[in-house]
XYZ file of C-alpha atoms in Angstrom:
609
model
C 164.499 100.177 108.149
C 162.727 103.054 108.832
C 159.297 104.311 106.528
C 159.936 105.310 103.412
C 158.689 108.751 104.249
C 160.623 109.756 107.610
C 163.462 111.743 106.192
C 163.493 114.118 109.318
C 161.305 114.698 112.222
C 160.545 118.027 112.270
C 158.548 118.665 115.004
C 155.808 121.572 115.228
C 152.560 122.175 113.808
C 151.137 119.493 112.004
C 147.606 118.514 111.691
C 145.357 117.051 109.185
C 143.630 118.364 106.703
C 140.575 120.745 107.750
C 141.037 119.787 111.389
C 143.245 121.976 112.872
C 140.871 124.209 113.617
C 138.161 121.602 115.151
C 141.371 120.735 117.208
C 142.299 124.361 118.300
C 138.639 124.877 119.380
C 139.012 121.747 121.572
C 141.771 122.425 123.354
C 141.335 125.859 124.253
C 138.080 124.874 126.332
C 140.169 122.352 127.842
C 142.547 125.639 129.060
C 145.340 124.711 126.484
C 146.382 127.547 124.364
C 148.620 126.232 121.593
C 152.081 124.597 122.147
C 155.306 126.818 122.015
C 155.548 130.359 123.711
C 152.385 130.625 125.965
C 149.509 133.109 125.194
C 146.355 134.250 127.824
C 143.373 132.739 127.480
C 141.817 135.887 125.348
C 144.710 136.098 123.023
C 143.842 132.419 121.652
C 140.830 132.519 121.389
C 140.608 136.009 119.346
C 142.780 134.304 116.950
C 140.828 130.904 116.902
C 137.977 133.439 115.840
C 140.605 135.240 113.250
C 140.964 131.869 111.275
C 137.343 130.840 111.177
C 136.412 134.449 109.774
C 139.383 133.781 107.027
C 137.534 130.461 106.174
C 134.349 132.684 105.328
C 133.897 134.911 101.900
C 134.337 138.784 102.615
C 131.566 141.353 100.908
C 134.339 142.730 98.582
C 138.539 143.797 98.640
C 138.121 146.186 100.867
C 136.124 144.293 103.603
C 139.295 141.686 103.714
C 141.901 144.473 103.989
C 140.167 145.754 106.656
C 139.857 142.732 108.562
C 143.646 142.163 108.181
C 144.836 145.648 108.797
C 143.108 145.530 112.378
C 144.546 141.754 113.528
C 148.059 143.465 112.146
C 147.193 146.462 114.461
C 146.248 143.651 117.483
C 149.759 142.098 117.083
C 151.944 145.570 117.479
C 154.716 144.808 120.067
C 153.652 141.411 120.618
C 155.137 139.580 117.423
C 157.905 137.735 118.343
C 155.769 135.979 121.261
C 152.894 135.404 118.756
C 154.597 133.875 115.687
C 156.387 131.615 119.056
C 153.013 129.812 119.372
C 151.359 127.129 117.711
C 147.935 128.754 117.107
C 149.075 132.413 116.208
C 151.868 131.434 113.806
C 149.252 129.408 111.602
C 147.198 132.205 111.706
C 149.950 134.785 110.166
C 150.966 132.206 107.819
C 147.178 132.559 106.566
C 147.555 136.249 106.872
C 150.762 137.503 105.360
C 149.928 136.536 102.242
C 146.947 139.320 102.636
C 148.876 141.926 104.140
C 149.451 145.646 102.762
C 153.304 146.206 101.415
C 154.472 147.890 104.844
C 153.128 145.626 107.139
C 154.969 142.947 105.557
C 158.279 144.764 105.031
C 157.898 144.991 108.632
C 157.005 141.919 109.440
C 160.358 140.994 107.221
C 162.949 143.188 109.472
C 161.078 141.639 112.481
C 162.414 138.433 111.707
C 165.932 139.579 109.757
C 166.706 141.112 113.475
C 166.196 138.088 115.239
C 166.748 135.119 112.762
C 168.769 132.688 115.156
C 165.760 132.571 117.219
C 163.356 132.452 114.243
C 165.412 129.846 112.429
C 165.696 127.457 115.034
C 161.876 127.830 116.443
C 159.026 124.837 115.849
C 156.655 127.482 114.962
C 158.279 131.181 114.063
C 160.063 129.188 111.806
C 157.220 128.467 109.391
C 156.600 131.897 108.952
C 159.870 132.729 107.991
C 159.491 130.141 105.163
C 156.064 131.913 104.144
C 157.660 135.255 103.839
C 160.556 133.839 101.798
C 158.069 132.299 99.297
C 156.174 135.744 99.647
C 159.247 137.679 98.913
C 159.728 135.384 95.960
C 156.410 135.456 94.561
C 156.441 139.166 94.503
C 159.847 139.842 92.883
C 159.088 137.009 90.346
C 156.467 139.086 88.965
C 158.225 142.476 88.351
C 159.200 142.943 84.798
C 162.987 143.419 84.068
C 162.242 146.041 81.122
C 160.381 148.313 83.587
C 162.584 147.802 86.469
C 161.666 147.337 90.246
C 159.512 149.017 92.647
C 160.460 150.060 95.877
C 159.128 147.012 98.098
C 160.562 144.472 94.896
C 163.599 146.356 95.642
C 163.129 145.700 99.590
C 161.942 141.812 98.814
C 165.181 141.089 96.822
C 167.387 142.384 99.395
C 165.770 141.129 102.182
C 165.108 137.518 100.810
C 168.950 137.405 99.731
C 169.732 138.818 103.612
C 167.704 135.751 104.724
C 169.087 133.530 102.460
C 172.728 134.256 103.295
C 172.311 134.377 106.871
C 170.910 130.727 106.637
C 174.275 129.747 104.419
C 176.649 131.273 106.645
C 175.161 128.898 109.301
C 175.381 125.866 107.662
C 177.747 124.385 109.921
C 175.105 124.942 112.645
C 171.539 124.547 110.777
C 172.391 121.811 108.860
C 171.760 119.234 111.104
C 168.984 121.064 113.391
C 165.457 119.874 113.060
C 163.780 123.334 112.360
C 166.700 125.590 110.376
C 167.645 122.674 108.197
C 164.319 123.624 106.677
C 165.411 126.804 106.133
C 168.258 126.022 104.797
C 165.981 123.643 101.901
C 164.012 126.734 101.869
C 166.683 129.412 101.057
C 168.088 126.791 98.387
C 164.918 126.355 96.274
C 164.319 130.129 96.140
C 167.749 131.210 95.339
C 167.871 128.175 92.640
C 163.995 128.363 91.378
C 164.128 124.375 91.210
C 161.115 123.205 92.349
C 161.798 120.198 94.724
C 159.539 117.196 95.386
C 157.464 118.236 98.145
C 158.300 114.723 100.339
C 162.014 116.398 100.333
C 160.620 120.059 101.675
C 158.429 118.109 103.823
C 159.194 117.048 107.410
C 158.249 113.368 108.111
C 154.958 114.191 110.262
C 153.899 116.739 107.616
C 153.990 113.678 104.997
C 151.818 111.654 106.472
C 149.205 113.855 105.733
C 149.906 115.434 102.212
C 147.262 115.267 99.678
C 149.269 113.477 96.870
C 146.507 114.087 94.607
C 146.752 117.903 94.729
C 148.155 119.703 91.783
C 151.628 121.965 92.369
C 151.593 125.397 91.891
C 155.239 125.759 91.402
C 157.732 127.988 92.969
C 158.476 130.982 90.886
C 161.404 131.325 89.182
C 163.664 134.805 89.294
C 166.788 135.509 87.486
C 169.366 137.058 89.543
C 173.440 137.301 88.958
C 173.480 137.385 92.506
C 171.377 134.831 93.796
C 173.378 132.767 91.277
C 176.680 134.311 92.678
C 175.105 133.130 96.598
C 174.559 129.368 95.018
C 177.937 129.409 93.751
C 179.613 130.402 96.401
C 177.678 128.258 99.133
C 177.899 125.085 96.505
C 181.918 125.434 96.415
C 182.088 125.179 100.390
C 179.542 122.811 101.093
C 181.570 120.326 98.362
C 184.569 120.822 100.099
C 183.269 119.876 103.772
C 184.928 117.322 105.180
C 181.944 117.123 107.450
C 179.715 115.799 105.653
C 180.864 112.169 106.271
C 179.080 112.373 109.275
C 175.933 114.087 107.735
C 174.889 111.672 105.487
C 173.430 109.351 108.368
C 171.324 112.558 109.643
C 168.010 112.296 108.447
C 167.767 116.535 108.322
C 171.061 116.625 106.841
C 170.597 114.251 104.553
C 167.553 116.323 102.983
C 170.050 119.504 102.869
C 172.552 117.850 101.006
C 169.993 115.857 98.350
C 168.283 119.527 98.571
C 172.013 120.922 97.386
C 172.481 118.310 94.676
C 168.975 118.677 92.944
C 169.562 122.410 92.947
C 173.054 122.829 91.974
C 172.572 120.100 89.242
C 170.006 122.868 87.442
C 172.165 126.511 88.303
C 175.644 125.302 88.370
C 176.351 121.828 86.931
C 179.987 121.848 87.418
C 179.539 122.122 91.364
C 176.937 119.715 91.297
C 179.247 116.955 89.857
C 181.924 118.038 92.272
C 179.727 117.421 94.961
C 178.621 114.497 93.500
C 182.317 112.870 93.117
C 182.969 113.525 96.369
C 179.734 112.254 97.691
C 180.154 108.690 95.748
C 183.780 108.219 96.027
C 184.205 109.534 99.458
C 181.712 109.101 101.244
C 179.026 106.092 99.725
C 181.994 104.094 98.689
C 183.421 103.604 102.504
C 179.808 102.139 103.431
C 179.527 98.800 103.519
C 177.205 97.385 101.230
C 174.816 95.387 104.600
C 174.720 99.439 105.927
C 174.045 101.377 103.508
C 170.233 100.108 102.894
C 169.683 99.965 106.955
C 169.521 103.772 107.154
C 166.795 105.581 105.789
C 168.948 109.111 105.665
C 171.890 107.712 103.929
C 169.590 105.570 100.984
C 168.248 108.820 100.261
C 171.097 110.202 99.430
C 171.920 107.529 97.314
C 168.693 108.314 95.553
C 169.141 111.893 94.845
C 172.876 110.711 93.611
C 171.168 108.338 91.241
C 169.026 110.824 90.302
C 171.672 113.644 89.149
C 174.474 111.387 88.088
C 175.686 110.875 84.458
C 175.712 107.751 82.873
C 179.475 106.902 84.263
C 178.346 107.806 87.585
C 174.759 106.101 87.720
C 177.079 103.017 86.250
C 179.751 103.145 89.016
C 176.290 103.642 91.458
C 174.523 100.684 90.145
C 177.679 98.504 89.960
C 178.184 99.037 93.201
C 174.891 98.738 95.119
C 172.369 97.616 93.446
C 173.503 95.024 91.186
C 172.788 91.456 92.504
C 170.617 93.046 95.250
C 167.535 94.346 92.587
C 165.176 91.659 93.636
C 165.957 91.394 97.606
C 165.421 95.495 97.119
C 162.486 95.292 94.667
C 160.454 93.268 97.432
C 161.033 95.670 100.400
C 158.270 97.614 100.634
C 160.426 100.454 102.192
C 163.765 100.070 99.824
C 161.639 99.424 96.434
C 161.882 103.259 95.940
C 165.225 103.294 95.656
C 164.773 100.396 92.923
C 161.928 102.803 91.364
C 164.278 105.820 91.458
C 166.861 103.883 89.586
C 164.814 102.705 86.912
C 163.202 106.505 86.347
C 167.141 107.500 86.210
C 169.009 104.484 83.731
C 169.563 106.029 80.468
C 172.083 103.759 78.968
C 169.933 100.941 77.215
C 172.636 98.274 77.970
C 172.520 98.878 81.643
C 169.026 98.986 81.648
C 169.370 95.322 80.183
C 171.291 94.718 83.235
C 168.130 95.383 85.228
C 165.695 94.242 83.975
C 166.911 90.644 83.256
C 167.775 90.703 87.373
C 164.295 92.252 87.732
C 161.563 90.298 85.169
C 161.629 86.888 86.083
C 160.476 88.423 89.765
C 157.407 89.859 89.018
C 155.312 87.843 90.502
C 157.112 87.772 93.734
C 157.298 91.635 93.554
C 153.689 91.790 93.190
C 152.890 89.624 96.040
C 155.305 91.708 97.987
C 152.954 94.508 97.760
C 155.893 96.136 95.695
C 153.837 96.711 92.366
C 155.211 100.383 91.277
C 158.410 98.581 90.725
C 157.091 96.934 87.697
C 155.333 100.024 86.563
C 158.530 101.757 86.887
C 159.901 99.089 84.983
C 157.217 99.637 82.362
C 157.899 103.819 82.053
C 161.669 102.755 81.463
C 160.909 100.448 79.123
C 158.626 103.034 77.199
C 160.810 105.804 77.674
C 163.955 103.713 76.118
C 162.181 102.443 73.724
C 163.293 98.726 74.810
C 162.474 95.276 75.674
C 158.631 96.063 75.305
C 158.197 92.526 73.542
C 160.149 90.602 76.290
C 158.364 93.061 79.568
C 154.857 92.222 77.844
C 155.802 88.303 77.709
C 157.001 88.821 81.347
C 153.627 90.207 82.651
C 151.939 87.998 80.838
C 153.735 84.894 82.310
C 152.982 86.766 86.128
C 149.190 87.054 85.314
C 149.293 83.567 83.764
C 147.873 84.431 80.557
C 150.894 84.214 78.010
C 150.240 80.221 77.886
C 148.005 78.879 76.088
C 148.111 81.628 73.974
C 144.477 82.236 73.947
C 144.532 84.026 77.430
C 146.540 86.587 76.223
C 143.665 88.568 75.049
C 142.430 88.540 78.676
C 145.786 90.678 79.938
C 143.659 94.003 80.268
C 140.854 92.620 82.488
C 143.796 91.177 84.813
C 146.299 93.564 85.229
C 143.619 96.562 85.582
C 142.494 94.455 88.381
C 146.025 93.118 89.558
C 144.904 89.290 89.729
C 145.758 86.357 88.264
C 143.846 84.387 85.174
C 142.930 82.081 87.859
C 141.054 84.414 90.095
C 139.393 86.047 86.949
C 137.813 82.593 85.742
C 136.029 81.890 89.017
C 132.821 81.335 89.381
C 130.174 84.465 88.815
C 129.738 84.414 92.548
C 133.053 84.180 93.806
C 134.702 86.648 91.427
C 135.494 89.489 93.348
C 133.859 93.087 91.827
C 135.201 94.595 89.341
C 137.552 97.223 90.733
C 140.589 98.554 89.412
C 144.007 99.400 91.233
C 145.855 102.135 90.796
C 149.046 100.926 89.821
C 147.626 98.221 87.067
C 145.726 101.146 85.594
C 149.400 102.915 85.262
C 151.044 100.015 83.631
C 148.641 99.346 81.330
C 148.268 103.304 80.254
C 152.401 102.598 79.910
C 151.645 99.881 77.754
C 149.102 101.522 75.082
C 152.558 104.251 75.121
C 154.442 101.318 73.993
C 155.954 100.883 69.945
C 153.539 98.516 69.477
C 150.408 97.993 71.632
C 148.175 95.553 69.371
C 147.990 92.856 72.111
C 146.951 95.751 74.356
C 144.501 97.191 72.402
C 143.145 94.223 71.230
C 142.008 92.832 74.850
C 140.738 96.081 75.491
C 138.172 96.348 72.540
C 137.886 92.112 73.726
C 137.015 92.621 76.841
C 132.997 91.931 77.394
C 130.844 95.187 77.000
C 129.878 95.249 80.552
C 133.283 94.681 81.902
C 134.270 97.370 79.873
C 131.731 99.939 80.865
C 132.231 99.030 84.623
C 136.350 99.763 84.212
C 135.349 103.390 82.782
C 133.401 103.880 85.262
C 136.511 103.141 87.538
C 138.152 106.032 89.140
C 141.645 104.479 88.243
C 139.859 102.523 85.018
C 138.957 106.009 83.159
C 142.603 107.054 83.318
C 142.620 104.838 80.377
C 141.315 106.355 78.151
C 143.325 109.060 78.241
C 146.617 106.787 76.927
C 144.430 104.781 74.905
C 143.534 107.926 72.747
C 146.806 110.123 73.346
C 148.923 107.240 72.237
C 150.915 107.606 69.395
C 150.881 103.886 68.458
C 146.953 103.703 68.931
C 145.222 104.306 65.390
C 142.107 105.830 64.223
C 140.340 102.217 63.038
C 140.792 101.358 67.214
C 139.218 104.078 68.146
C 136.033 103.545 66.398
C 135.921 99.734 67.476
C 136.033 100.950 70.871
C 133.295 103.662 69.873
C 131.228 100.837 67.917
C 131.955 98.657 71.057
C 130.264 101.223 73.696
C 126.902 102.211 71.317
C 124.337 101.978 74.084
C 126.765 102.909 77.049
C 127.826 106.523 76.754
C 124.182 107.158 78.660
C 125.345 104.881 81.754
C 128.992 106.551 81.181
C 127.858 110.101 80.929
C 125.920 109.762 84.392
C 128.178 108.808 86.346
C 131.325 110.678 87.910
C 134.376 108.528 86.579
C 132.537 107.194 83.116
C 131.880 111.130 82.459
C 135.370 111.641 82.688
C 136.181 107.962 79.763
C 133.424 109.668 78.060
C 134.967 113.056 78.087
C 137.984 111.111 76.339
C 136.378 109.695 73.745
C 134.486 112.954 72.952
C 137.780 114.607 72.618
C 139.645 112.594 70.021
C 136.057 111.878 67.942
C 135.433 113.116 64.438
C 132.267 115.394 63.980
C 130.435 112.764 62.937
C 130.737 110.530 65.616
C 130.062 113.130 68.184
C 126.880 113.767 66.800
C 126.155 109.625 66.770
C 126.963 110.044 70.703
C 124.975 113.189 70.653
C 121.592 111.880 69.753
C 122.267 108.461 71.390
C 122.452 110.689 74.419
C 119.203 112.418 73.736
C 116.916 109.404 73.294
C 117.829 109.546 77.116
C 117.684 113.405 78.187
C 115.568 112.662 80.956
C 118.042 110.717 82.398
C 120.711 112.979 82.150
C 118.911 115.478 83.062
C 117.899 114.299 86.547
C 121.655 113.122 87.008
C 124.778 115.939 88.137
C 126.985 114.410 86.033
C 124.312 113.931 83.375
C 123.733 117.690 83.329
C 127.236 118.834 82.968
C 127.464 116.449 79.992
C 124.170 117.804 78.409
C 125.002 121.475 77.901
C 129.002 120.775 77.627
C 127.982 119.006 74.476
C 126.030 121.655 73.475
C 122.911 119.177 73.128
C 119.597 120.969 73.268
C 121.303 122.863 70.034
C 121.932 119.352 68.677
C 118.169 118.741 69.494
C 116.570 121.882 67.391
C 119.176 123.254 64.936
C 121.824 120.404 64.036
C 123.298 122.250 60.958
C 124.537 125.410 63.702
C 125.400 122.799 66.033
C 127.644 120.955 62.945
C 129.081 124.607 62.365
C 130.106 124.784 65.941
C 131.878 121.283 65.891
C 133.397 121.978 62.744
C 135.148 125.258 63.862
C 136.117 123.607 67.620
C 137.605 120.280 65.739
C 139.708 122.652 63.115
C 140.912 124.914 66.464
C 141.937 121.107 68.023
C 143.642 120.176 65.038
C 145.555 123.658 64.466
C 146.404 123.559 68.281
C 147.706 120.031 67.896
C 149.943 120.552 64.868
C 151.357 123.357 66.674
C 151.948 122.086 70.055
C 151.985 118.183 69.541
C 155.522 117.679 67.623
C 157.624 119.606 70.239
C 158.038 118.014 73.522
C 158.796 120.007 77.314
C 162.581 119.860 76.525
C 162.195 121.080 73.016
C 162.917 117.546 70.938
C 161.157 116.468 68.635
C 158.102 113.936 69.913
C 158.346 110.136 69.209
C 154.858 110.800 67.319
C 156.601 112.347 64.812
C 159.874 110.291 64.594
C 157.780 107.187 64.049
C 154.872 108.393 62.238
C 155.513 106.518 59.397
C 155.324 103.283 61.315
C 151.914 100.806 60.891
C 149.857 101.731 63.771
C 147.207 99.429 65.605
């Protein structure tokens, strides 16, 4: 099967990060002047020079408005042959964003006039896409009470223009590399669902997204008749016998799983029409040896996982996953559909179902290089508040440390590290370094979140002092701090063993980059008092922090050199920030996103570790 990540090939402009310039510099001394619609020699390389001044700081506003107002001027009566090439279109996309009202109202018509070409272009296309999300952005932040401006006015009705012209071309975009995107495009602004960014993404843009990056969202606008427009495109694309065929596209396939996710937030009812049809229709007539050998049509089954209810996701599992969990679970390409079914199970006795087809594999999971299968097994087991006891006993038996009982306290150390008991027990010199993975630092922040963590918390404050301070020191390793204090389950008495535990570290932690960061934690969730025992532990070293980056930041976030001459005022301060923390908390703490009430306060009452 194809990579997990190769849902469409959309071709175009794709480079890495920070190098597409380096690259465009390159190949215009070599006489090539961008792919797409060909531009003279001066033409490029003006515009190479237009994105390296962007990449500099202007003097002030009006500097920058300048700048942009004359490469607008440049462009007059050349536009549709510019946004054509490689180059020039990633140039506008850089500049629209900066442009005065008009320019970009007429930038809009520019491409409203000639939106088959646009839509179906490698590079024109992607500014199309920008103004959409410009369009958006700017109507999103009018207030309903004082009504609209004029260019509001002119965004609204042009975006919906766009919008509809892409809908009334399904038939035709749906399946084309470049306007399918549009499509995807014209859905999430109409809907205001913000869709994973893999799914917006074509499969050469994937490789290089920065997964660490933070979203900024898509803004969210309330119209009747961008809801009317979902409505009325959901009710024909449900009812197109077509889309037999489409589900084996891969750029189809990300319209309609682009369709479910954002009919299943503005109109339910069409979702689940959709959705019928989809699984009875359509996933039902594929034979169970064919439906994991294409990569368009298990995605699919994902997003239908994904949205079902629980008699759908039953039906769903019933049909192609059960019996095949472990085969699936081992596949380094098909163990996201696995993952996506355990982040979607809601009913706790189907979620039995899995995980007794799913535990006794672990180890062979692992070894597969398939290890965010058992972390999503983890996060279901925390969120359903299930199994924990017999998952725990489960990991422990993979890491080899549930028997004799006396390893147990070592499960930590191991499953930080992802190795066996085994491995851990060499000798000095053949133990590997102390380095943690990614996914065992996620399963074992799952399990601190879980109703009772003792055996958790209990090889943490175990684990030698060194071996500690080296895993929050860890990039992955400091991440666990966070659940170990956030953690419902994890009591005040723990927390000061850990802080009793690291007396005579928080110098080493607060100097470097990661241990700043455990530090940081455990500075957070500490009482006044033990702040100021961290405090002057950290002074009896203040040249040391001092002549450390890290150790600077530290030093006057935590308000020392105040701790140093006038404790009492530095006391004060604590006091007041602690008594902010605490009013904050109590305000914010017991409600969760969706407006229940937080497990914290359900089970309050229960003994904590």
């Amino acid at each position: 099967m194809a990579s997990r990540y190769s849902r469409g090939g959309r071709g175009g402009r794709v480079k890495k990060k920070h190098s597409f310039l380096v690259k465009a510099r390159k190949y215009g001394r070599k006489g090539l002047y961008g792919r797409g619609k060909n531009v003279d020699e001066e033409t490029y390389n003006y515009f190479v020079r237009v994105m390296e001044r962007l990449k500099e700081e202007f003097e002030d506003e009006e500097e920058k408005d300048m700048f942009v107002v004359n490469v607008f001027e440049q462009t007059a009566g050349k536009e549709m042959d510019l946004i054509c090439n490689q180059v020039v279109s990633k140039v506008m996309e850089k500049l629209l964003p900066l442009a005065k009202n008009e320019t970009l109202e007429f930038f809009a018509d520019l491409l409203l006039q000639n939106m088959r070409i646009i839509c179906t272009d490698p590079y024109a296309s992607h500014v199309l896409e920008k103004v959409m999300r410009i369009c958006l952005e700017k109507i999103s932040k009018t207030n309903p009470d004082d009504g609209m401006d004029q260019h509001s006015a002119f965004c609204l009705k042009w975006l919906s223009s766009a919008s509809r012209y892409a809908f009334n071309n399904v038939e035709e975009f749906i399946s084309d590399i470049y306007a399918s995107h549009i499509l995807r495009t014209s859905l999430e602004c109409l809907s205001g669902v913000e869709l994973d960014t893999l799914l917006m993404k074509s499969y050469r843009s994937r490789r290089h997204i920065d997964h660490t990056a933070s979203s900024d969202g898509i803004p969210k606008y309330e119209s009747a008749e961008f809801v009317t427009m979902l409505r009325d495109f959901g009710e024909r694309f449900a009812s197109w016998p077509q889309l037999h065929d489409m589900v084996r596209s891969q750029d189809s396939s990300a319209v309609i799983q682009t369709v479910l996710f954002c009919l299943n937030k503005t109109a339910p009812d069409l979702c689940k029409k959709l959705l019928v049809f989809l699984v009875k229709d359509i996933l039902s007539a594929i034979q169970p040896d064919d439906m994991f050998s294409s990569s368009a049509v298990v995605h699919t089954l994902e997003a239908c996982v994904a949205v079902s209810d629980d008699e759908i996701f039953r039906q769903l599992y019933q049909t192609h996953f059960k019996g095949r969990l472990k085969a699936l679970a081992e596949n380094f390409d098909l163990k996201f559909s696995v993952v996506k079914l355990l982040e979607a199970v809601k009913d706790k006795e189907v979620f039995a179902e899995i995980f007794e087809e799913l535990a006794p594999a672990m180890e062979d999971i692992f070894a597969a290089g398939c290890g965010t299968v058992v972390l999503g097994l983890a996060n279901a087991c925390k969120r359903l508040s299930t199994l924990q006891a017999k998952f725990l006993q489960s990991l422990m038996e993979t890491f080899h440390c549930f028997t004799p009982e006396i390893r147990q306290i070592k499960i930590v150390p191991l499953v930080s590290r992802l190795i066996t008991y085994e491995v851990a027990e060499q000798p000095a010199d053949d133990q590997p370094a102390f380095k943690c993975h990614i996914i065992g630092s996620q399963i074992v922040q799952s399990l601190l979140h879980f109703g009772k963590p003792i055996k958790i918390v209990q090889s943490l404050l175990e684990m030698d002092t060194s071996q500690l301070r080296d895993l929050l020191n860890d990039s992955f390793g400091s991440r666990i701090m966070d659940a170990f204090f956030s953690a419902e389950f994890v009591g005040e008495k723990s927390h000061d063993k850990l802080f009793q535990k690291l007396q005579g570290c928080f110098c080493s932690l607060a100097t470097s980059k990661f241990g700043s960061r455990s530090l940081d934690a455990i500075w957070q969730a500490s009482s006044v008092k033990t702040r100021q025992l961290i405090g002057e532990e950290l002074l009896q070293k203040e040249t040391a922090l001092l002549g450390d980056f890290f150790g600077r930041i530290i030093f006057g976030k935590y308000a020392l050199p105040l701790l140093k001459k006038q404790k009492g005022d530095w006391k004060t301060m604590q006091d007041k920030e602690s008594k902010k923390r605490k009013l904050f908390a109590d305000i914010v703490d017991p409600i969760m996103d969706d407006g229940e009430t937080s497990d914290r306060v359900k089970k309050k009452k229960k003994t904590k570790s």
